[in-house]
CSV table of C-alpha atoms and ligand atoms in Angstrom, one decimal:
chain,number,residue,atom,x,y,z
A,1,UNK,CA,84.7,107.8,120.7
A,2,UNK,CA,82.8,104.6,121.6
A,3,UNK,CA,83.7,102.0,124.1
A,4,UNK,CA,83.9,98.2,123.8
A,5,UNK,CA,84.6,95.4,126.2
A,6,UNK,CA,87.8,93.5,126.6
A,7,UNK,CA,85.6,90.3,126.3
A,8,UNK,CA,83.8,91.4,123.1
A,9,UNK,CA,80.3,90.8,124.6
A,10,UNK,CA,78.7,94.3,124.3
A,11,UNK,CA,77.8,96.5,121.4
A,12,UNK,CA,79.9,99.8,121.3
A,13,UNK,CA,78.6,102.4,123.7
A,14,UNK,CA,79.3,106.1,124.2
A,15,UNK,CA,81.4,107.5,127.1
A,16,UNK,CA,78.5,108.4,129.3
A,17,UNK,CA,77.1,104.9,129.2
A,18,UNK,CA,80.6,103.5,129.9
A,19,UNK,CA,80.9,105.6,133.0
A,20,UNK,CA,77.6,104.5,134.3
A,21,UNK,CA,78.2,100.8,133.5
A,22,UNK,CA,81.5,100.6,135.4
A,23,UNK,CA,82.3,96.9,134.8
A,24,UNK,CA,81.1,95.8,131.3
A,25,UNK,CA,77.9,93.8,131.3
A,26,UNK,CA,79.8,90.8,129.9
A,27,UNK,CA,82.2,90.8,132.9
A,28,UNK,CA,85.0,92.4,130.9
A,29,UNK,CA,86.5,95.9,131.2
A,30,UNK,CA,85.5,98.9,129.0
A,31,UNK,CA,88.0,100.4,126.6
A,32,UNK,CA,87.9,103.0,123.8
A,33,UNK,CA,87.5,101.4,120.4
A,34,UNK,CA,90.8,103.0,119.4
A,35,UNK,CA,93.5,104.7,121.5
A,36,UNK,CA,94.1,108.2,120.1
A,37,UNK,CA,97.5,109.8,119.3
A,38,UNK,CA,98.0,113.5,119.6
A,39,UNK,CA,99.2,115.5,116.5
A,40,UNK,CA,102.2,117.7,116.6
A,41,UNK,CA,100.0,120.8,116.3
A,42,UNK,CA,97.9,119.7,119.3
A,43,UNK,CA,101.0,119.1,121.3
A,44,UNK,CA,102.3,122.6,120.6
A,45,UNK,CA,99.0,124.0,121.9
A,46,UNK,CA,98.9,121.7,124.9
A,47,UNK,CA,102.3,122.9,126.1
A,48,UNK,CA,100.9,126.3,126.8
A,49,UNK,CA,97.8,125.1,128.8
A,50,UNK,CA,97.3,125.1,132.5
A,51,UNK,CA,96.2,121.8,134.1
A,52,UNK,CA,92.4,122.2,133.9
A,53,UNK,CA,92.5,123.4,130.3
A,54,UNK,CA,94.9,120.6,129.4
A,55,UNK,CA,92.5,118.1,131.1
A,56,UNK,CA,89.6,119.4,128.9
A,57,UNK,CA,91.8,119.0,125.8
A,58,UNK,CA,93.0,115.5,126.6
A,59,UNK,CA,89.6,114.3,127.8
A,60,UNK,CA,88.0,115.6,124.6
A,61,UNK,CA,89.8,112.8,122.7
A,62,UNK,CA,87.9,110.3,124.8
A,63,UNK,CA,84.6,112.0,125.4
A,64,UNK,CA,82.4,113.2,122.5
A,65,UNK,CA,78.9,112.9,124.0
A,66,UNK,CA,79.2,115.7,126.6
A,67,UNK,CA,78.9,119.2,125.2
A,68,UNK,CA,82.3,121.0,125.4
A,69,UNK,CA,81.1,123.8,127.7
A,70,UNK,CA,79.6,121.2,130.2
A,71,UNK,CA,82.8,119.2,130.2
A,72,UNK,CA,84.8,122.3,130.8
A,73,UNK,CA,82.6,123.2,133.8
A,74,UNK,CA,82.9,119.7,135.3
A,75,UNK,CA,86.6,119.6,134.9
A,76,UNK,CA,87.2,123.1,136.4
A,77,UNK,CA,85.0,122.3,139.3
A,78,UNK,CA,86.9,119.1,140.0
A,79,UNK,CA,90.3,120.7,140.0
A,80,UNK,CA,89.3,123.8,141.9
A,81,UNK,CA,89.1,121.4,144.9
A,82,UNK,CA,92.9,121.1,144.8
A,83,UNK,CA,95.2,123.0,147.1
A,84,UNK,CA,98.0,123.7,144.6
A,85,UNK,CA,97.6,126.2,141.7
A,86,UNK,CA,99.3,123.7,139.3
A,87,UNK,CA,97.0,120.9,140.6
A,88,UNK,CA,99.8,118.2,140.1
A,89,UNK,CA,103.1,120.1,140.4
A,90,UNK,CA,106.5,118.5,139.5
A,91,UNK,CA,109.4,119.2,141.9
A,92,UNK,CA,113.0,118.2,141.2
A,93,UNK,CA,114.6,116.3,144.1
A,94,UNK,CA,118.0,114.9,143.3
A,95,UNK,CA,117.7,112.5,140.3
A,96,UNK,CA,113.9,112.4,140.5
A,97,UNK,CA,111.2,114.7,139.3
A,98,UNK,CA,108.5,114.1,141.9
A,99,UNK,CA,105.0,114.4,140.4
A,100,UNK,CA,103.0,115.4,143.4
A,101,UNK,CA,99.5,114.0,143.0
A,102,UNK,CA,98.5,114.5,146.6
A,103,UNK,CA,97.1,118.1,146.7
A,104,UNK,CA,93.5,117.0,146.5
A,105,UNK,CA,91.0,117.1,149.4
A,106,UNK,CA,92.1,113.8,151.0
A,107,UNK,CA,95.8,114.2,150.1
A,108,UNK,CA,95.9,111.0,148.0
A,109,UNK,CA,96.3,110.6,144.2
A,110,UNK,CA,92.9,108.9,144.0
A,111,UNK,CA,91.3,112.4,144.4
A,112,UNK,CA,92.5,113.3,140.8
A,113,UNK,CA,90.1,110.7,139.4
A,114,UNK,CA,87.4,110.6,142.0
A,115,UNK,CA,86.7,114.3,142.1
A,116,UNK,CA,86.0,114.2,138.4
A,117,UNK,CA,84.0,110.9,138.6
A,118,UNK,CA,81.7,112.4,141.3
A,119,UNK,CA,81.0,115.4,139.2
A,120,UNK,CA,80.4,113.2,136.1
A,121,UNK,CA,78.0,111.0,138.0
A,122,UNK,CA,76.0,114.0,139.3
A,123,UNK,CA,75.8,115.5,135.8
A,124,UNK,CA,74.8,112.3,134.1
A,125,UNK,CA,72.2,111.4,136.7
A,126,UNK,CA,70.7,114.9,136.4
A,127,UNK,CA,70.4,114.4,132.7
A,128,UNK,CA,68.8,110.9,132.9
A,129,UNK,CA,66.7,111.7,136.0
A,130,UNK,CA,68.2,108.7,137.7
A,131,UNK,CA,69.7,108.0,141.2
A,132,UNK,CA,72.5,106.0,142.5
A,133,UNK,CA,73.5,104.4,145.8
A,134,UNK,CA,77.2,103.8,145.9
A,135,UNK,CA,78.5,101.0,148.1
A,136,UNK,CA,82.1,100.2,148.8
A,137,UNK,CA,84.4,98.6,151.3
A,138,UNK,CA,87.7,100.2,152.2
A,139,UNK,CA,90.7,99.3,154.2
A,140,UNK,CA,91.4,102.9,154.8
A,141,UNK,CA,92.5,105.1,152.0
A,142,UNK,CA,90.2,104.8,149.0
A,143,UNK,CA,87.1,105.3,151.1
A,144,UNK,CA,87.8,108.9,152.0
A,145,UNK,CA,88.7,109.8,148.4
A,146,UNK,CA,85.4,108.3,147.3
A,147,UNK,CA,83.4,110.1,150.0
A,148,UNK,CA,85.0,113.4,149.1
A,149,UNK,CA,84.2,112.7,145.4
A,150,UNK,CA,80.5,112.6,146.0
A,151,UNK,CA,79.7,114.4,149.2
A,152,UNK,CA,76.8,116.8,148.9
A,153,UNK,CA,76.0,115.6,145.4
A,154,UNK,CA,72.4,115.4,144.1
A,155,UNK,CA,70.9,112.0,143.4
A,156,UNK,CA,73.7,110.1,145.0
A,157,UNK,CA,74.1,108.5,148.4
A,158,UNK,CA,77.3,106.8,149.4
A,159,UNK,CA,77.8,103.9,151.9
A,160,UNK,CA,81.4,103.1,152.8
A,161,UNK,CA,82.2,100.1,155.1
A,162,UNK,CA,85.4,100.2,157.0
A,163,UNK,CA,86.7,97.7,159.6
A,164,UNK,CA,85.8,99.1,163.1
A,165,UNK,CA,88.9,100.1,165.0
A,166,UNK,CA,91.2,98.8,162.3
A,167,UNK,CA,91.9,101.8,160.2
A,168,UNK,CA,94.4,104.5,161.3
A,169,UNK,CA,92.9,107.4,163.3
A,170,UNK,CA,93.6,109.9,160.5
A,171,UNK,CA,91.9,107.6,158.0
A,172,UNK,CA,88.9,107.1,160.2
A,173,UNK,CA,88.6,110.8,160.9
A,174,UNK,CA,88.9,111.7,157.2
A,175,UNK,CA,85.9,109.6,156.5
A,176,UNK,CA,83.6,110.1,159.5
A,177,UNK,CA,84.0,113.9,159.7
A,178,UNK,CA,82.2,114.3,156.4
A,179,UNK,CA,78.7,115.2,157.7
A,180,UNK,CA,76.8,115.6,154.4
A,181,UNK,CA,73.4,114.0,154.5
A,182,UNK,CA,74.3,111.7,151.6
A,183,UNK,CA,77.3,110.2,153.3
A,184,UNK,CA,76.9,107.0,155.4
A,185,UNK,CA,80.0,105.6,157.1
A,186,UNK,CA,79.6,102.1,158.5
A,187,UNK,CA,82.1,100.7,160.9
A,188,UNK,CA,81.8,96.9,160.5
A,189,UNK,CA,82.7,94.9,163.6
A,190,UNK,CA,85.1,92.6,161.6
A,191,UNK,CA,88.0,92.8,159.1
A,192,UNK,CA,88.3,94.5,155.8
A,193,UNK,CA,87.6,91.2,154.1
A,194,UNK,CA,84.3,90.8,156.0
A,195,UNK,CA,83.2,94.2,154.7
A,196,UNK,CA,84.3,93.4,151.2
A,197,UNK,CA,82.5,90.1,151.3
A,198,UNK,CA,79.3,91.8,152.3
A,199,UNK,CA,79.6,94.4,149.6
A,200,UNK,CA,80.1,91.6,147.0
A,201,UNK,CA,77.0,89.8,148.3
A,202,UNK,CA,74.9,93.0,148.0
A,203,UNK,CA,76.0,93.4,144.4
A,204,UNK,CA,75.4,89.7,143.8
A,205,UNK,CA,71.8,90.1,144.9
A,206,UNK,CA,70.5,91.3,141.5
A,207,UNK,CA,67.1,92.3,142.8
A,208,UNK,CA,68.6,94.4,145.6
A,209,UNK,CA,71.1,95.9,143.2
A,210,UNK,CA,68.4,96.8,140.7
A,211,UNK,CA,65.9,98.1,143.3
A,212,UNK,CA,68.5,100.4,144.9
A,213,UNK,CA,70.4,101.3,141.8
A,214,UNK,CA,73.7,100.2,143.4
A,215,UNK,CA,76.8,101.8,142.0
A,216,UNK,CA,80.5,101.1,142.5
A,217,UNK,CA,83.3,103.5,142.5
A,218,UNK,CA,86.3,101.1,142.2
A,219,UNK,CA,89.3,101.5,140.0
A,220,UNK,CA,87.9,99.7,137.0
A,221,UNK,CA,85.7,102.7,136.0
A,222,UNK,CA,87.1,104.0,132.7
A,223,UNK,CA,86.5,107.6,133.8
A,224,UNK,CA,89.1,107.1,136.6
A,225,UNK,CA,91.7,105.9,134.1
A,226,UNK,CA,91.2,108.7,131.7
A,227,UNK,CA,91.4,111.3,134.4
A,228,UNK,CA,94.8,109.9,135.3
A,229,UNK,CA,96.1,110.1,131.8
A,230,UNK,CA,96.1,113.9,132.1
A,231,UNK,CA,98.9,114.2,134.7
A,232,UNK,CA,101.2,112.0,132.6
A,233,UNK,CA,100.7,114.3,129.7
A,234,UNK,CA,101.1,117.4,131.9
A,235,UNK,CA,104.5,116.2,133.4
A,236,UNK,CA,105.8,114.9,130.0
A,237,UNK,CA,105.1,118.2,128.2
A,238,UNK,CA,106.6,120.2,131.1
A,239,UNK,CA,109.9,118.4,131.0
A,240,UNK,CA,110.3,118.0,127.2
A,241,UNK,CA,110.4,120.3,124.2
A,242,UNK,CA,112.9,122.8,122.7
A,243,UNK,CA,116.1,123.0,124.7
A,244,UNK,CA,114.9,120.3,127.1
A,245,UNK,CA,114.9,116.5,127.1
A,246,UNK,CA,113.3,114.6,124.2
A,247,UNK,CA,111.4,112.2,126.4
A,248,UNK,CA,110.8,111.2,130.0
A,249,UNK,CA,110.4,108.0,132.0
A,250,UNK,CA,107.8,107.4,134.7
A,251,UNK,CA,108.0,105.3,137.9
A,252,UNK,CA,104.6,104.3,139.1
A,253,UNK,CA,103.7,102.7,142.5
A,254,UNK,CA,101.4,100.0,141.4
A,255,UNK,CA,98.5,98.1,142.9
A,256,UNK,CA,95.5,97.4,140.8
A,257,UNK,CA,97.3,98.5,137.5
A,258,UNK,CA,95.0,101.4,137.1
A,259,UNK,CA,97.5,104.2,137.3
A,260,UNK,CA,100.2,102.5,135.2
A,261,UNK,CA,97.5,101.6,132.6
A,262,UNK,CA,96.7,105.3,132.4
A,263,UNK,CA,100.5,105.8,131.7
A,264,UNK,CA,100.2,103.2,128.9
A,265,UNK,CA,97.3,105.2,127.3
A,266,UNK,CA,99.2,108.4,127.8
A,267,UNK,CA,102.2,106.9,125.9
A,268,UNK,CA,99.9,106.1,123.0
A,269,UNK,CA,98.9,109.8,123.0
A,270,UNK,CA,102.5,111.0,123.2
A,271,UNK,CA,104.7,108.1,121.9
A,272,UNK,CA,107.7,110.4,121.4
A,273,UNK,CA,107.6,112.2,124.7
A,274,UNK,CA,107.0,109.2,127.0
A,275,UNK,CA,109.6,106.5,127.2
A,276,UNK,CA,109.8,103.8,129.9
A,277,UNK,CA,107.0,103.0,132.2
A,278,UNK,CA,108.5,101.6,135.4
A,279,UNK,CA,106.0,99.4,137.3
A,280,UNK,CA,106.9,99.5,141.0
A,281,UNK,CA,105.6,96.9,143.4
A,282,UNK,CA,106.0,96.3,147.1
A,283,UNK,CA,106.5,92.7,148.5
A,284,UNK,CA,103.2,91.8,146.9
A,285,UNK,CA,105.1,91.6,143.6
A,286,UNK,CA,102.7,89.7,141.3
A,287,UNK,CA,103.1,92.3,138.6
A,288,UNK,CA,106.9,92.4,138.8
A,289,UNK,CA,107.0,88.7,138.4
A,290,UNK,CA,104.7,89.1,135.4
A,291,UNK,CA,107.1,91.7,133.7
A,292,UNK,CA,110.3,89.9,134.6
A,293,UNK,CA,109.4,86.3,134.1
A,294,UNK,CA,106.1,86.2,132.2
A,295,UNK,CA,104.5,84.6,135.3
A,296,UNK,CA,101.1,86.0,136.4
A,297,UNK,CA,100.2,83.8,139.4
A,298,UNK,CA,98.3,84.7,142.5
A,299,UNK,CA,99.8,84.1,145.9
A,300,UNK,CA,98.7,85.3,149.4
A,301,UNK,CA,98.7,89.0,150.3
A,302,UNK,CA,101.3,90.2,152.9
A,303,UNK,CA,100.5,93.4,154.8
A,304,UNK,CA,103.1,96.1,154.1
A,305,UNK,CA,103.7,99.8,155.0
A,306,UNK,CA,102.2,100.7,151.5
A,307,UNK,CA,98.7,99.1,152.0
A,308,UNK,CA,97.1,100.5,148.9
A,309,UNK,CA,99.5,98.3,146.9
A,310,UNK,CA,98.8,95.2,148.8
A,311,UNK,CA,96.8,93.4,146.1
A,312,UNK,CA,96.3,89.8,145.3
A,313,UNK,CA,95.1,90.3,141.7
A,314,UNK,CA,95.3,93.5,139.7
A,315,UNK,CA,91.8,94.5,138.7
A,316,UNK,CA,92.9,96.5,135.6
A,317,UNK,CA,95.3,93.9,134.3
A,318,UNK,CA,92.8,92.7,131.8
A,319,UNK,CA,92.9,96.0,130.0
A,320,UNK,CA,96.6,95.5,129.2
A,321,UNK,CA,96.1,91.8,128.4
A,322,UNK,CA,93.7,92.9,125.7
A,323,UNK,CA,96.3,95.0,123.9
A,324,UNK,CA,99.0,92.3,124.5
A,325,UNK,CA,96.6,90.0,122.6
A,326,UNK,CA,96.4,92.6,119.8
A,327,UNK,CA,92.8,93.4,120.7
A,328,UNK,CA,91.6,89.8,120.4
A,329,UNK,CA,88.6,89.8,122.8
A,330,UNK,CA,88.0,86.1,122.3
A,331,UNK,CA,91.5,85.2,123.5
A,332,UNK,CA,91.4,87.7,126.3
A,333,UNK,CA,88.1,86.2,127.6
A,334,UNK,CA,89.5,82.7,127.4
A,335,UNK,CA,92.6,83.7,129.3
A,336,UNK,CA,90.7,85.5,132.0
A,337,UNK,CA,88.5,82.5,132.4
A,338,UNK,CA,91.5,80.3,132.7
A,339,UNK,CA,93.0,82.7,135.2
A,340,UNK,CA,89.8,82.6,137.3
A,341,UNK,CA,89.9,78.8,137.3
A,342,UNK,CA,93.6,78.3,138.0
A,343,UNK,CA,94.9,81.5,139.5
A,344,UNK,CA,97.8,81.5,137.0
A,345,UNK,CA,98.7,82.7,133.5
A,346,UNK,CA,102.1,82.0,131.8
A,347,UNK,CA,103.4,84.1,128.9
A,348,UNK,CA,105.8,82.6,126.3
A,349,UNK,CA,109.0,84.3,125.2
A,350,UNK,CA,107.5,86.1,122.3
A,351,UNK,CA,104.8,87.7,124.5
A,352,UNK,CA,107.3,88.3,127.3
A,353,UNK,CA,109.5,90.3,124.9
A,354,UNK,CA,106.5,92.5,124.2
A,355,UNK,CA,105.7,92.9,127.8
A,356,UNK,CA,109.3,94.0,128.5
A,357,UNK,CA,109.1,96.5,125.7
A,358,UNK,CA,106.0,98.0,127.3
A,359,UNK,CA,107.2,98.0,131.0
A,360,UNK,CA,110.2,97.8,133.2
A,361,UNK,CA,109.6,96.7,136.7
A,362,UNK,CA,111.2,96.4,140.1
A,363,UNK,CA,109.9,95.4,143.5
A,364,UNK,CA,110.9,97.0,146.8
A,365,UNK,CA,110.7,95.0,150.0
A,366,UNK,CA,109.9,96.6,153.4
A,367,UNK,CA,113.6,97.2,154.2
A,368,UNK,CA,114.2,98.9,150.9
A,369,UNK,CA,111.1,101.1,151.3
A,370,UNK,CA,112.1,102.2,154.7
A,371,UNK,CA,115.7,102.9,153.6
A,372,UNK,CA,114.5,104.9,150.6
A,373,UNK,CA,112.3,107.1,152.8
A,374,UNK,CA,115.3,107.7,155.1
A,375,UNK,CA,117.9,108.2,152.4
A,376,UNK,CA,115.7,110.6,150.5
A,377,UNK,CA,115.0,112.6,153.5
A,378,UNK,CA,118.7,112.8,154.5
A,379,UNK,CA,119.8,113.8,151.0
A,380,UNK,CA,117.0,116.1,149.9
A,381,UNK,CA,115.1,117.1,153.1
A,382,UNK,CA,112.0,115.8,151.3
A,383,UNK,CA,109.6,113.2,152.8
A,384,UNK,CA,108.2,110.4,150.7
A,385,UNK,CA,105.2,108.4,151.8
A,386,UNK,CA,105.8,104.6,151.6
A,387,UNK,CA,103.9,104.1,148.3
A,388,UNK,CA,105.9,106.9,146.7
A,389,UNK,CA,109.1,105.4,148.2
A,390,UNK,CA,108.5,102.1,146.5
A,391,UNK,CA,108.2,104.0,143.2
A,392,UNK,CA,111.3,106.0,143.8
A,393,UNK,CA,113.3,102.9,144.6
A,394,UNK,CA,112.1,101.1,141.5
A,395,UNK,CA,112.6,104.2,139.4
A,396,UNK,CA,116.2,104.7,140.5
A,397,UNK,CA,116.9,101.0,139.9
A,398,UNK,CA,115.6,101.2,136.2
A,399,UNK,CA,116.8,104.8,135.5
A,400,UNK,CA,118.3,105.6,132.1
A,401,UNK,CA,121.1,108.2,132.8
A,402,UNK,CA,120.2,110.6,130.1
A,403,UNK,CA,116.4,110.5,130.5
A,404,UNK,CA,114.6,112.6,133.2
A,405,UNK,CA,112.8,110.3,135.6
A,406,UNK,CA,109.4,111.3,136.9
A,407,UNK,CA,108.3,109.5,140.1
A,408,UNK,CA,104.6,109.6,140.9
A,409,UNK,CA,104.0,110.7,144.5
A,410,UNK,CA,100.7,109.0,145.3
A,411,UNK,CA,100.1,110.0,148.9
A,412,UNK,CA,101.1,112.8,151.3
A,413,UNK,CA,103.7,111.4,153.8
A,414,UNK,CA,101.6,112.6,156.8
A,415,UNK,CA,98.9,110.1,155.9
A,416,UNK,CA,101.3,107.3,156.7
A,417,UNK,CA,103.0,108.8,159.8
A,418,UNK,CA,104.0,105.5,161.4
A,419,UNK,CA,106.0,104.3,158.4
A,420,UNK,CA,107.6,107.7,158.1
A,421,UNK,CA,108.5,107.8,161.8
A,422,UNK,CA,110.0,104.3,161.6
A,423,UNK,CA,112.3,105.6,158.8
A,424,UNK,CA,113.4,109.0,160.0
A,425,UNK,CA,112.9,108.7,163.8
A,426,UNK,CA,110.1,111.3,164.1
A,427,UNK,CA,106.5,111.6,162.8
A,428,UNK,CA,105.9,113.9,159.9
A,429,UNK,CA,104.3,117.3,160.5
A,430,UNK,CA,100.6,117.3,159.8
A,431,UNK,CA,99.4,119.7,157.1
A,432,UNK,CA,96.5,122.0,158.2
A,433,UNK,CA,93.7,119.9,156.7
A,434,UNK,CA,94.8,116.8,158.7
A,435,UNK,CA,95.7,118.7,161.9
A,436,UNK,CA,92.2,120.1,161.9
A,437,UNK,CA,90.5,116.7,161.7
A,438,UNK,CA,91.0,115.9,165.4
A,439,UNK,CA,88.7,118.7,166.5
A,440,UNK,CA,85.9,118.0,164.0
A,441,UNK,CA,82.6,116.3,164.8
A,442,UNK,CA,82.2,112.9,163.3
A,443,UNK,CA,79.3,110.6,162.5
A,444,UNK,CA,79.5,106.8,161.9
A,445,UNK,CA,77.2,103.8,162.3
A,446,UNK,CA,78.8,100.8,164.0
A,447,UNK,CA,77.2,97.5,162.8
A,448,UNK,CA,77.9,93.8,163.1
A,449,UNK,CA,79.5,92.1,160.1
A,450,UNK,CA,76.2,90.5,159.0
A,451,UNK,CA,74.9,90.8,155.5
A,452,UNK,CA,71.3,91.2,156.5
A,453,UNK,CA,72.0,94.0,159.0
A,454,UNK,CA,74.0,95.9,156.5
A,455,UNK,CA,71.4,95.3,153.8
A,456,UNK,CA,68.6,96.6,156.1
A,457,UNK,CA,70.6,99.7,156.9
A,458,UNK,CA,71.3,100.4,153.2
A,459,UNK,CA,67.7,99.8,152.2
A,460,UNK,CA,66.5,102.2,155.0
A,461,UNK,CA,68.8,105.0,153.9
A,462,UNK,CA,69.0,104.5,150.2
A,463,UNK,CA,67.7,107.1,147.7
B,501,PLP,C1,95.6,103.2,145.0
B,501,PLP,C2,97.0,103.6,145.3
B,501,PLP,C3,98.1,103.1,144.6
B,501,PLP,C4,98.0,102.1,143.5
B,501,PLP,O1,97.3,102.6,142.3
B,501,PLP,P1,96.7,101.5,141.3
B,501,PLP,O2,96.0,102.3,140.3
B,501,PLP,O3,95.8,100.6,142.1
B,501,PLP,O4,97.8,100.7,140.7
B,501,PLP,C5,99.3,103.6,144.9
B,501,PLP,N1,99.5,104.5,146.0
B,501,PLP,C6,98.5,105.0,146.7
B,501,PLP,C7,98.7,105.9,147.8
B,501,PLP,C8,97.2,104.5,146.4
B,501,PLP,O5,96.1,105.0,147.1
């Protein structure tokens, strides 16, 4: 399987190169030349596999340049870091099958992809003899999953900037109690946007980028998408088959469109077993407007109780646009350039019809999110985190009565204690890994929000 760019500007490359490239060199996003479909025989075999073995089988459709035994070792190592024997268990609660994606080391679904990505980076760098300095800015949640993905890895250092005093105590502790020598937490005296702007400048300085082999770990890396395809397949095969339902629908709390795009790829693999993909948004409902009205226009970001979905533009949207354009890279590039210039794309009725065949969508405002957490707790004695609650709300709104509804649970409720407390009147209990954080030693560098200061710090500590 080789990889091409949504903008058509690179020669096809193997998976390993796609992982190391991240963003395509022509500014587009990388995609497989052809999306695979599983055969009936394969599906019969897959139904009997545990999560890590299923992951190897699914990934093998997308990765043919890593020897099978190596891939198996990397996958097993990645998912051994999860607390639950099933890795991503499915639990029935009322009308929803909750797909719990939060059993990884930081209790967030991003672990599913970042554990594998960290191991892939280490493996590929060992092969090439290279090194990598990962730099990223976080508003709280992604940073810890990225840090846990690469802590202690050879040939990799990671620098994560967070806004000093502006992330929740749990989030701060999750990041700063990782004491491995290759992990550098930087608390920037400023906002998340200040940190983000500095990171962009460091990547924009091509000399600096080259000299220090800067790497990114954001959600546009293809390896992250493909790792997420696996749990859709896992849940779909668990709930369908002889004597069970024919197909299932998925409700997906969406921000940057990475997770739901993984669902789109999974449905190409299993077109019979996967039905509706329900794209759930919070008050930042750009993508719901896109699905309902064919209007993809930026507006300001409003902070909500589900911060990982507070996005202005969806960084993986271009991947779907490419398929909507019947893989016309020229048209995709033109439209993305138009979007960059005007902040808006409009879709005509013919394309809107296709979009609505591909996705259903519903947005949940803050009141609906809070009510969903409260109602779900009352009815099922089960706590949803606010991101998951947005998905459950949208899922129930778009539910087809005869089709099992799988709702993706993207974070453990204890990570968003304030929102949960506001909904049910008491804070959630902390699971042992979070309760233990308070007592752990932490390490963090506090620096001013100045490009040169951060640059000097990175240069001094880079591999
Ligand atoms: C990142 C994140 C999301 C959104 O996922 P995308 O792939 O960006 O659409 C939803 N919930 C949680 C908890 C997240 O961390």
